[in-house]
Coordinates of C-alpha atoms and ligand atoms in Angstrom, one line a residue:
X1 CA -3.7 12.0 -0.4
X2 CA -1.6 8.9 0.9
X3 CA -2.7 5.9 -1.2
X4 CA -3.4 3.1 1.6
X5 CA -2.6 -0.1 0.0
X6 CA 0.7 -1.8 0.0
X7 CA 2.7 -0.3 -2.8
X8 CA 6.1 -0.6 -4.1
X9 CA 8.5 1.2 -1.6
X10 CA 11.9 2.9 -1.0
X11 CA 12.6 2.6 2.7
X12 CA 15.5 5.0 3.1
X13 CA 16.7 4.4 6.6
X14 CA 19.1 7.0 8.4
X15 CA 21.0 5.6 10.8
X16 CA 21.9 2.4 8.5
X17 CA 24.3 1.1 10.7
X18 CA 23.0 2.0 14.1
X19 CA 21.6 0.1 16.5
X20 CA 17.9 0.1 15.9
X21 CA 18.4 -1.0 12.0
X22 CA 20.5 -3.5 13.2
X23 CA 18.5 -5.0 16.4
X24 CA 15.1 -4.3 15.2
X25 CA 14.6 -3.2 11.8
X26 CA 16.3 -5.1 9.4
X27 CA 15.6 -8.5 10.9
X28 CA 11.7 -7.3 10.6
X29 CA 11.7 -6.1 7.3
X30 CA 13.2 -9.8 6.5
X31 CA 10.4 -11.4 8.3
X32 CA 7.9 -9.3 6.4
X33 CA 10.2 -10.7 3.2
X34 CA 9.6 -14.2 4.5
X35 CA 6.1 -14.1 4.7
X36 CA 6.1 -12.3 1.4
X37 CA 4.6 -9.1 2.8
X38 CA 6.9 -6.4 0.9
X39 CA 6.0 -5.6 -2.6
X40 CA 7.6 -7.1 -5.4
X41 CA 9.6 -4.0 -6.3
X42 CA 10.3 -2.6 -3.0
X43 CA 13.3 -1.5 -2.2
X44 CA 15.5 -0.5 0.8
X45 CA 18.0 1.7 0.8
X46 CA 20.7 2.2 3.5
X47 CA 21.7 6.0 4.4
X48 CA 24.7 6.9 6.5
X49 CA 28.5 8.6 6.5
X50 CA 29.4 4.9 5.7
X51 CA 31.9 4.7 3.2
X52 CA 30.2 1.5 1.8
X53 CA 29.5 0.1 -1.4
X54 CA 26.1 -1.5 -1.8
X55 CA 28.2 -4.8 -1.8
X56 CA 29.7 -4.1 1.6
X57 CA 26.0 -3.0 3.0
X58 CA 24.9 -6.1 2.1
X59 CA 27.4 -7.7 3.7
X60 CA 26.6 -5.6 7.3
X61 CA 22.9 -6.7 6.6
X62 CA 23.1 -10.5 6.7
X63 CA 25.5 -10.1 9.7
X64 CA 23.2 -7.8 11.6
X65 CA 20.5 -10.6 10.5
X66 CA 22.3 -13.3 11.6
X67 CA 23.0 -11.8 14.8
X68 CA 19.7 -10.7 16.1
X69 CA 17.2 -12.9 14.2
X70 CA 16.4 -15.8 16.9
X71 CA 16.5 -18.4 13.1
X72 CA 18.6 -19.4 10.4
X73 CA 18.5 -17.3 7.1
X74 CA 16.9 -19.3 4.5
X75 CA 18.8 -18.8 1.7
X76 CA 15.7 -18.1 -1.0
X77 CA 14.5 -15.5 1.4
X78 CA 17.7 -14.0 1.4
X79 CA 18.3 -13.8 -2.0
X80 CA 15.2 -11.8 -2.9
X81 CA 15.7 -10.0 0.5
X82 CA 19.5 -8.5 -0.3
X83 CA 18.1 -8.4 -3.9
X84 CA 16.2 -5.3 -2.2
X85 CA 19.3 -3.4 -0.8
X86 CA 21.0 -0.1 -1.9
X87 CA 23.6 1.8 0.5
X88 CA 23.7 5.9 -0.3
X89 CA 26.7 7.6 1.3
X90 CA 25.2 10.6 3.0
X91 CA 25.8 13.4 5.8
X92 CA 23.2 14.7 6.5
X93 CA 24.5 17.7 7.7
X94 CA 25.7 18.1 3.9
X95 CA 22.9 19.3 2.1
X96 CA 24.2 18.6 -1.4
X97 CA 24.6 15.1 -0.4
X98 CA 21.1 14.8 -0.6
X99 CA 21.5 15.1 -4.2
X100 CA 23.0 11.7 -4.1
X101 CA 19.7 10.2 -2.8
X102 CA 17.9 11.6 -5.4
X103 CA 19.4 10.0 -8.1
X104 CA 19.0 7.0 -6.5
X105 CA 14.8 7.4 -5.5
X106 CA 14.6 8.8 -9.1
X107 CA 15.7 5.4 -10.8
X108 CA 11.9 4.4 -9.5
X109 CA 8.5 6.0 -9.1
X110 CA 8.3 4.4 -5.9
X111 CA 6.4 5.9 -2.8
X112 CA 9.5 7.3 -0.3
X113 CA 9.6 6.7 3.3
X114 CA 12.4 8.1 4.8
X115 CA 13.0 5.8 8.7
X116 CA 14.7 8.3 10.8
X117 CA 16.9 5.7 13.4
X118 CA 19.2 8.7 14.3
X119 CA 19.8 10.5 17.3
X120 CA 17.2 13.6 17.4
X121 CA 20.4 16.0 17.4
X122 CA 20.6 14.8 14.0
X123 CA 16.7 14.8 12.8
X124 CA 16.3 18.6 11.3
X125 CA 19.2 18.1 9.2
X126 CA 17.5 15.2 7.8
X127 CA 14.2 17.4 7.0
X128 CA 15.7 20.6 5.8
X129 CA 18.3 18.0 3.4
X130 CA 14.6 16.2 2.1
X131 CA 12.9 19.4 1.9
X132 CA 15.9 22.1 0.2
X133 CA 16.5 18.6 -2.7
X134 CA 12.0 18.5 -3.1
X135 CA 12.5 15.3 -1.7
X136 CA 10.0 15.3 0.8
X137 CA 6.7 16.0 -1.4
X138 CA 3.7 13.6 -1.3
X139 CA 3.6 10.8 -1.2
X140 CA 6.5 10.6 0.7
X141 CA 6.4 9.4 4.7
X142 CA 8.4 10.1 7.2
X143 CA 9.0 7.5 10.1
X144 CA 9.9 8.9 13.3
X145 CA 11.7 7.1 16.4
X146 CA 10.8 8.5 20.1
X147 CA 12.8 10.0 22.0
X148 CA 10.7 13.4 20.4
X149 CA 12.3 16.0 22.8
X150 CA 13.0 15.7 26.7
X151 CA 10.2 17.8 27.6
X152 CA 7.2 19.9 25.9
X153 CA 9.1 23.0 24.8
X154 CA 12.0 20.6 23.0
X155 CA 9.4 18.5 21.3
X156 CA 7.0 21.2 20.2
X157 CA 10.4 22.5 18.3
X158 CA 10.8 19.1 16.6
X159 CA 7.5 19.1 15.7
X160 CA 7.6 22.9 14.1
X161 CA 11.1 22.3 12.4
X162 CA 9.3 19.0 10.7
X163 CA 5.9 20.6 9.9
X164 CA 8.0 22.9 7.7
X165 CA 8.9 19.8 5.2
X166 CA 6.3 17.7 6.0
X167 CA 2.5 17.6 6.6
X168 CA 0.9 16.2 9.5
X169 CA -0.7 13.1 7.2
X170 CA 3.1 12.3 5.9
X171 CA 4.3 11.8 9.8
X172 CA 4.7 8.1 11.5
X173 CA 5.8 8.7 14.9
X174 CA 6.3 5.1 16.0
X175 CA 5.6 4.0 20.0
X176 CA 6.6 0.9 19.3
X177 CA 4.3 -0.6 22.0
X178 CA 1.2 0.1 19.6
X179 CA 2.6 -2.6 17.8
X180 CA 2.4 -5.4 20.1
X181 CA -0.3 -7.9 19.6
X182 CA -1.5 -7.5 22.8
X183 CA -1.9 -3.7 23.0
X184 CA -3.7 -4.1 19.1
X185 CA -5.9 -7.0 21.5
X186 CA -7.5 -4.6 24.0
X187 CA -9.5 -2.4 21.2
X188 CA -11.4 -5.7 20.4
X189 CA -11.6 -7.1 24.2
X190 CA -13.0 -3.7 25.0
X191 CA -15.4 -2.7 21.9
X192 CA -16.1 -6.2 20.4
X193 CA -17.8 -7.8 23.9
X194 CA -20.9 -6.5 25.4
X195 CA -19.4 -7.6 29.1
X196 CA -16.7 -5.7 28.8
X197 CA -17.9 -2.7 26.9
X198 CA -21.3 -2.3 29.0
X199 CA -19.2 -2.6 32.5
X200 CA -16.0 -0.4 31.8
X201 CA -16.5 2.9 33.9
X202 CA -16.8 4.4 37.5
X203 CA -19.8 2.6 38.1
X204 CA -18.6 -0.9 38.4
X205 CA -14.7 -0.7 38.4
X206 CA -13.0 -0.1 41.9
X207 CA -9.5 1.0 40.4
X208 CA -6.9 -0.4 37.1
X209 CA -3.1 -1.3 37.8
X210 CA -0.7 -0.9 35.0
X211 CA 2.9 -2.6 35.2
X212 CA 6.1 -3.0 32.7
X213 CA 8.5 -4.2 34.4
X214 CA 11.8 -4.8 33.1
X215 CA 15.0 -7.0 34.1
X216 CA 17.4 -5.2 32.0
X217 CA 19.4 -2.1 33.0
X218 CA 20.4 0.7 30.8
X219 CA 22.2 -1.6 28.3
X220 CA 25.4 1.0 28.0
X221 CA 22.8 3.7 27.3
X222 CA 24.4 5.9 30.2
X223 CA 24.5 9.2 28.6
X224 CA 20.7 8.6 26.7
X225 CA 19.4 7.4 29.8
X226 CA 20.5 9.6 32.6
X227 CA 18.8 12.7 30.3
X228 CA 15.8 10.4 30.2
X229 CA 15.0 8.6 33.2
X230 CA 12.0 5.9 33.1
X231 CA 9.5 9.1 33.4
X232 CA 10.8 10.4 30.0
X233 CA 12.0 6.5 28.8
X234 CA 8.7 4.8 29.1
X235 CA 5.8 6.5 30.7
X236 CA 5.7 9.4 28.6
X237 CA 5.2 6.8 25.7
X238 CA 4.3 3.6 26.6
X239 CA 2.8 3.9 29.6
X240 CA 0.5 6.8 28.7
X241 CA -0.2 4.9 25.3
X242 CA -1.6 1.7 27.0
X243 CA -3.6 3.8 29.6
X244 CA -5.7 5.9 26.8
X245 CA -6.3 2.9 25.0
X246 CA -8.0 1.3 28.4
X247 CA -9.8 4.5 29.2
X248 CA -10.5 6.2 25.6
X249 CA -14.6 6.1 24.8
X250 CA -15.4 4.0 21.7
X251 CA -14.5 5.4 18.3
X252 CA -16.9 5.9 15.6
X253 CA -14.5 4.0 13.7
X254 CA -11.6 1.9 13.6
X255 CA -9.8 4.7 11.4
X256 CA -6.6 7.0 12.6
X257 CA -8.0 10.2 13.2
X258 CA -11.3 8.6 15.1
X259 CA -8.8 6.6 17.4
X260 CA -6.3 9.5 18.1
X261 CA -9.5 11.6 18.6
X262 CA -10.7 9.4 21.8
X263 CA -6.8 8.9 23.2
X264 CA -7.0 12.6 23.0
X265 CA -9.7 13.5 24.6
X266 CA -7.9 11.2 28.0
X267 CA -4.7 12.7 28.0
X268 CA -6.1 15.9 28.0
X269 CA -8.7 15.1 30.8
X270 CA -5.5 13.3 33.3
X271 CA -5.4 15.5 37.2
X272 CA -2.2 17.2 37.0
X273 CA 0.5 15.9 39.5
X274 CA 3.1 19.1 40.9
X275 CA 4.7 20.2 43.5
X276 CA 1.6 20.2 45.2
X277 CA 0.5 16.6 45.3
X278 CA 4.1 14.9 44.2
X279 CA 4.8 13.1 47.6
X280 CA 1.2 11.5 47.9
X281 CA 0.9 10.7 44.2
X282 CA 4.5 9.9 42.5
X283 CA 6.7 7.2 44.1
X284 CA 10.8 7.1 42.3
X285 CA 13.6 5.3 42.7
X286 CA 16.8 4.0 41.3
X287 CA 18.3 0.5 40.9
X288 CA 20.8 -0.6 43.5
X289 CA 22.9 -4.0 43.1
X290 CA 21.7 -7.1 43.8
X291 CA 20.6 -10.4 41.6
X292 CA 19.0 -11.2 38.7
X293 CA 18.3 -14.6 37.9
X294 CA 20.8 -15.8 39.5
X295 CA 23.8 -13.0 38.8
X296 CA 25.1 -10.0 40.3
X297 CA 24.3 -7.1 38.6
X298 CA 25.8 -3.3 39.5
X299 CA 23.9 -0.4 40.8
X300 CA 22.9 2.0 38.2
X301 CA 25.5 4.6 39.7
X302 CA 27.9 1.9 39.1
X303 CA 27.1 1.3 35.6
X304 CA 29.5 2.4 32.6
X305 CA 29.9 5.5 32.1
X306 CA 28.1 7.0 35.3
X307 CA 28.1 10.0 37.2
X308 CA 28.3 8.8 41.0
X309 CA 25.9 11.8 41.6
X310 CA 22.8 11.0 38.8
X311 CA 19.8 11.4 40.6
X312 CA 18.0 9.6 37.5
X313 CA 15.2 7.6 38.3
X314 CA 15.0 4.1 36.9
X315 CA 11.7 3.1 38.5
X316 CA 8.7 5.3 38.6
X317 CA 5.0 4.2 40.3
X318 CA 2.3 7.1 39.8
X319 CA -1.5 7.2 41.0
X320 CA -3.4 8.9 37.8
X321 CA -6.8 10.0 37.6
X322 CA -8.9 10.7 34.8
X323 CA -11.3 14.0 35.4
X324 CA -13.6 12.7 33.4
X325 CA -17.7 11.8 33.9
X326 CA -16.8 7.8 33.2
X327 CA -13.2 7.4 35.2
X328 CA -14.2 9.8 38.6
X329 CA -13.2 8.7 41.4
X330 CA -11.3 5.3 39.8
X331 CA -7.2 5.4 40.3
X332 CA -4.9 4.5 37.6
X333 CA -1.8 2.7 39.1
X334 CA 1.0 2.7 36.8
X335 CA 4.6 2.0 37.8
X336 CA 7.8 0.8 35.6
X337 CA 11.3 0.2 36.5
X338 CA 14.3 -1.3 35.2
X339 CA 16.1 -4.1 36.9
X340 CA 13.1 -5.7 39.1
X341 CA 12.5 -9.3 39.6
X342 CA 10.8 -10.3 36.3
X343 CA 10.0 -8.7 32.6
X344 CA 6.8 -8.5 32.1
X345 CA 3.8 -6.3 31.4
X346 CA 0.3 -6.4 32.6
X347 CA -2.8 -4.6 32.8
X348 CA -5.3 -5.4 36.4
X349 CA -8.9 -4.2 36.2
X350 CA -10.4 -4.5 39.8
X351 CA -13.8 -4.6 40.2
X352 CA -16.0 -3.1 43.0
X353 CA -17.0 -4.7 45.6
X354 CA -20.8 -6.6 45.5
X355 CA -22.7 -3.8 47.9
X356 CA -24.5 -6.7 50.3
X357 CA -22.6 -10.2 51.1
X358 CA -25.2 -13.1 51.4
X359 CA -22.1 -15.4 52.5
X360 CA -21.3 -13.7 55.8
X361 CA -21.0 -17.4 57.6
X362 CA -18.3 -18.8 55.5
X363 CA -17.3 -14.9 54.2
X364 CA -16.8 -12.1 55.5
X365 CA -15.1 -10.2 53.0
X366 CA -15.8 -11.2 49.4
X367 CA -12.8 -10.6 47.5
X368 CA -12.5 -8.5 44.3
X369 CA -12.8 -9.6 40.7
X370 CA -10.1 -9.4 38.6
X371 CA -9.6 -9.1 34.9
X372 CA -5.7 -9.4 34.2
X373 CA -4.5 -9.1 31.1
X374 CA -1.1 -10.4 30.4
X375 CA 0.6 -8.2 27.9
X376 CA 3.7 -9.7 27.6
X377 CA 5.4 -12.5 27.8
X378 CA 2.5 -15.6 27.3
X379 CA -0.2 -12.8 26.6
X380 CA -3.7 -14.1 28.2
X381 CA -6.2 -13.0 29.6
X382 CA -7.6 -13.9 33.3
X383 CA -10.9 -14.5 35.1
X384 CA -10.4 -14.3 38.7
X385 CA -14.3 -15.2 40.3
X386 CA -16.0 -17.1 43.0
X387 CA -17.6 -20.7 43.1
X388 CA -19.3 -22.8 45.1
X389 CA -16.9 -25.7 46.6
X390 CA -18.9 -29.0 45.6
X391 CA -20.0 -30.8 48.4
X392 CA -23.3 -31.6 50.6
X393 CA -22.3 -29.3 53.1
X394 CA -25.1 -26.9 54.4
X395 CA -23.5 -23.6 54.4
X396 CA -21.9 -22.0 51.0
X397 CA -18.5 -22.9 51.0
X398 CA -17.0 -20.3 48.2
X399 CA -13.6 -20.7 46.5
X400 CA -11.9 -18.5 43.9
X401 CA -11.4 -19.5 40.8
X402 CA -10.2 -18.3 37.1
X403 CA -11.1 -18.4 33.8
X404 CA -8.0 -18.1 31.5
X405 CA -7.4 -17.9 28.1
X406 CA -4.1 -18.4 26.3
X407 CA -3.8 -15.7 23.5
X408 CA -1.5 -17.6 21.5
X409 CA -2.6 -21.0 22.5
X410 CA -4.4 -21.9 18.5
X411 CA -4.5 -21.9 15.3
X412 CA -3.6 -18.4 14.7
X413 CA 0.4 -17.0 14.8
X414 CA 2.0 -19.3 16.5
X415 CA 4.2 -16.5 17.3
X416 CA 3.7 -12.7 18.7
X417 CA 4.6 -11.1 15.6
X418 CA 7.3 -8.3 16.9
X419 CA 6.1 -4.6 17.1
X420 CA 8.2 -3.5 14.5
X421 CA 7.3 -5.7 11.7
X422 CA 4.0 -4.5 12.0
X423 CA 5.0 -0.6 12.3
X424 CA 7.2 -1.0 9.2
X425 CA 4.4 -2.9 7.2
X426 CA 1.6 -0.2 8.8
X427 CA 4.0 2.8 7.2
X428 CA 4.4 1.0 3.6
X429 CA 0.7 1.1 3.4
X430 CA 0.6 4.2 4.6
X431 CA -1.9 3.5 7.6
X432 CA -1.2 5.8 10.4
X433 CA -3.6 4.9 13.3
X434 CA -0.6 2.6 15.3
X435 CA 1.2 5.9 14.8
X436 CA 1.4 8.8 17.8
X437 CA 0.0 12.3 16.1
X438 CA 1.8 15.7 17.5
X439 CA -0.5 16.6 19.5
X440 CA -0.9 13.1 21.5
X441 CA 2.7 13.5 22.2
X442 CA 2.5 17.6 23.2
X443 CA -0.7 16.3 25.4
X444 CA 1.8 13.9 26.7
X445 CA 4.6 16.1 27.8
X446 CA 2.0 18.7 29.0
X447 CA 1.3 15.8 32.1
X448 CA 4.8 14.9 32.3
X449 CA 6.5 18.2 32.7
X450 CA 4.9 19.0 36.0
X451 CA 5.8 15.8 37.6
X452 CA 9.4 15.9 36.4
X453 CA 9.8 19.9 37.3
X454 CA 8.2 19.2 40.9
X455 CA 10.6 16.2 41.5
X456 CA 13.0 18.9 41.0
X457 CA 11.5 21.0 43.2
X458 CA 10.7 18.9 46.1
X459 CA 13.5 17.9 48.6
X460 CA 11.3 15.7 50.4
X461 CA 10.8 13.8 47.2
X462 CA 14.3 12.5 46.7
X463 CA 14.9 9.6 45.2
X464 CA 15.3 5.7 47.0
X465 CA 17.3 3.1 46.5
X466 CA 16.0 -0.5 45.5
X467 CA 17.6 -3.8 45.4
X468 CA 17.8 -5.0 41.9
X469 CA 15.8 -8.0 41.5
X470 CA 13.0 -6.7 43.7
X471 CA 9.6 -5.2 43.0
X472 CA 11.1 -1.9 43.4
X473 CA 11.4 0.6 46.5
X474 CA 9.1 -0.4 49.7
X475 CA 7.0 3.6 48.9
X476 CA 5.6 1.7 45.6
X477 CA 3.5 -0.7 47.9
X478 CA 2.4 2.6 50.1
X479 CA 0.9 4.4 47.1
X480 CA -1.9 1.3 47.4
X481 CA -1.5 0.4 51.0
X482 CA -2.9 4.1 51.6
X483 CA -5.5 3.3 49.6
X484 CA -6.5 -0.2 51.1
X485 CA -5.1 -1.5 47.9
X486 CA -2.1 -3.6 46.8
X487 CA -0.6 -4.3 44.0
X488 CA -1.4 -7.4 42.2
X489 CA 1.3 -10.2 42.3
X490 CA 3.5 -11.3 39.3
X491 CA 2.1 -15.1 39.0
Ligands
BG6_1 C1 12.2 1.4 24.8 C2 13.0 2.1 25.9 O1 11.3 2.4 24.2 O2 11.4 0.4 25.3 C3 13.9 1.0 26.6 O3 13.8 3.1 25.4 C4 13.0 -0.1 27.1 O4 14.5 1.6 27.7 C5 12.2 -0.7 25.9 O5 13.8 -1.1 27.6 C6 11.2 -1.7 26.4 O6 10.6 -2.3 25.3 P1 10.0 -3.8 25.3 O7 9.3 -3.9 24.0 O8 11.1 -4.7 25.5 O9 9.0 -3.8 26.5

């Protein structure tokens, strides 16, 4: 059994100096130091084919803190912080090196987690290295980053080659968007309030819209991202992630298995989308130049590295359904793209339609209400309703109105705390419910697969351009317009 409370840790990250540790992990695990979450004797301990004394480690660190920590280091944080640090010189694909980490976690009796921030080529090394050296008995975790394959057959292997070292309850997949504040937000908006919870189904919602939009490219990522593509990038995670938490039923608990249970239970239930349906359900497209606040940005075929030919998608809009007795018959719009107008993500709930209008002379179409919740940035959520205008005149005048409240805008955080301080604080207490379990991300793959192969497939389907800086390609606004829908507008 995992003991869940926050013990004294060795964080072994592989990967030490790559990216991730150095744009996202380290700078969290000094915020969690600043507001004196880590435990006392924690320690962390950089792994990689460095050949770095702890010194010159610690030197890395403060320069990777420095560089992507939006504050100024305060020097009593740091000094406890780097106090922390340890570098192992390691290959993985040495198994005896392993030894050398050893000697190191065996100084302690500390709990292990071992933060896999490598490339996946790179991931069963790391488990058959912990597992041939005993290292990866209980209580030891393993934290691991997505991508987890390209498709199901890939990531069913990943999953088998870890499940020989490691058992289910030892394994953090991290989607880092079950971090966010916001995401963490919806369980409570949803199960807390007896408005929300007693009018979320078919019977009173007309259809839900799903956006993460971004403004950046592929960041030099060129070889990552043309295998990926935005289907694989971010709607086989994130996308899918924040849809089962809007349409999951309520858990008997707040615990991990109760809550991966329910998300189940959606992914399973989604229509499938092939070469059957692809055309009326699946919209994709890929960025072209154009300008981004204000600058010119290339095309993604014109980006570092690329082949003129890549017919990678960078956008992606989908119409899901749920085959399920509460979601029949209510669409799921999701779409994501890189390089559109603004970054932000947002969740629309759009009610029915009231069945008689008693406001005919001044309406003759009542609008919708709207529930929008603002993921990111300035998380809030929005009202959208109808009044009476104030006045002596004889007839209802209505107006719409909206009822907004700022998620940040009190006494609490001042700040969003980022995803991955919370991840990294969730896996030291050994809580595992913000984590994706295998078969959530085989369920995953299982929907994905036969979108991706029929895209393939389908000639008619081929991919179109859009202007960077726009919403995306013109087809994204069809998928609703067919519908008598549109999608709601960034405000
Ligand atoms: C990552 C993707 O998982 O999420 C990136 O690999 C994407 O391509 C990023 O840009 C978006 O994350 P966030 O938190 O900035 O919305």
């Amino acid at each position: 059994m995992i003991i869940k409370i926050n013990q004294a840790c060795d964080l072994v990250i592989f990967g030490a100096k790559g990216d991730l540790a150095k744009r996202k992990l380290l700078p969290s695990l000094y915020k969690l130091e600043k507001s004196k979450k880590i435990h006392e004797n924690t320690r962390i301990i950089g792994a990689g084919r460095a050949n770095w004394n702890t010194q010159e480690y610690i030197s890395m660190v403060k320069t990777a803190i420095k560089t992507f920590l939006n504050e100024e280091i305060k020097d009593v944080v740091w000094k406890k912080f780097s106090s922390r640090l340890y570098f192992c010189n390691i290959d993985v694909c040495e198994g005896l090196h392993f030894l050398r980490l050893k000697k190191i976690l065996e100084q302690k009796k500390n709990i292990v987690i071992y933060y896999c921030a490598v490339p996946p080529n790179t991931l069963n090394a790391i488990f058959k290295g912990l597992g041939d050296t005993n290292l990866n008995v209980l209580p030891a975790r393993i934290v691991l980053e997505k991508p987890l394959g390209i498709c199901l057959k890939t990531s069913k292997k990943i999953n088998n080659q870890i499940s020989k070292y490691f058992l289910e309850s030892q394994i953090f997949r991290i989607d880092h968007y079950l971090g966010k504040e916001s995401i963490l937000n919806l369980i409570a908006l949803r199960f807390a309030n007896s408005f929300f919870f007693n009018n979320w189904n078919n019977q009173t919602i007309d259809h839900i819209q799903i956006t993460v939009s971004e403004e950046v490219g592929i960041e030099g990522r060129w070889n990552y991202f043309d295998e990926m593509g935005q289907m694989r990038d971010m709607v086989q995670n994130h996308l899918l992630q924040i849809l089962t938490i809007i349409a999951m039923d309520q858990p008997d608990s707040i615990t991990s298995e109760n809550i991966r249970h329910k998300k189940l239970n959606i992914l399973r239930a989604l229509s499938r989308i092939d070469v059957n349906n692809i055309n009326v359900k699946t919209v994709r497209g890929q960025y072209d130049s154009g300008i981004i606040k204000g600058k010119k940005v290339p095309a993604y075929i014109e980006e570092q590295g690329a082949n003129k030919n890549s017919q990678t998608e960078t956008f992606v809009a989908i119409q899901a359904n749920i085959n399920n007795k509460k979601w029949l018959g209510v669409p799921f719009y999701l779409r994501t793209g890189k390089r559109l107008a603004y970054k932000y993500s947002e969740i629309v709930i759009v009610f029915k339609k009231i069945p008689t209008n008693l406001f005919q002379n001044s309406h003759l179409e009542m609008f919708q209400n709207k529930l929008i919740i603002r993921l990111e940035p300035n998380e809030s959520i929005k009202f959208n309703f109808f009044n009476k205008i104030p006045g002596l005149d004889q007839e209802y005048k209505l107006e719409s109105s909206e009822l907004k409240y700022n998620y940040f805008d009190r006494k609490k955080p001042k700040k969003s705390i980022d995803a991955y301080e919370r991840l990294l604080l969730e896996s030291m207490r050994g809580i595992q419910s913000l984590f994706v379990c295998r078969d959530e991300v085989e369920e995953a793959w299982r929907w994905i697969d036969p979108i991706i192969n029929a895209w393939k497939q389908n000639d008619s389907s081929t991919i179109q351009l859009y202007m960077s800086g726009t919403w995306g390609p013109q087809s994204s606004n069809l998928l609703l317009t067919r519908d008598n829908r549109v999608w709601h507008k960034y405000n």
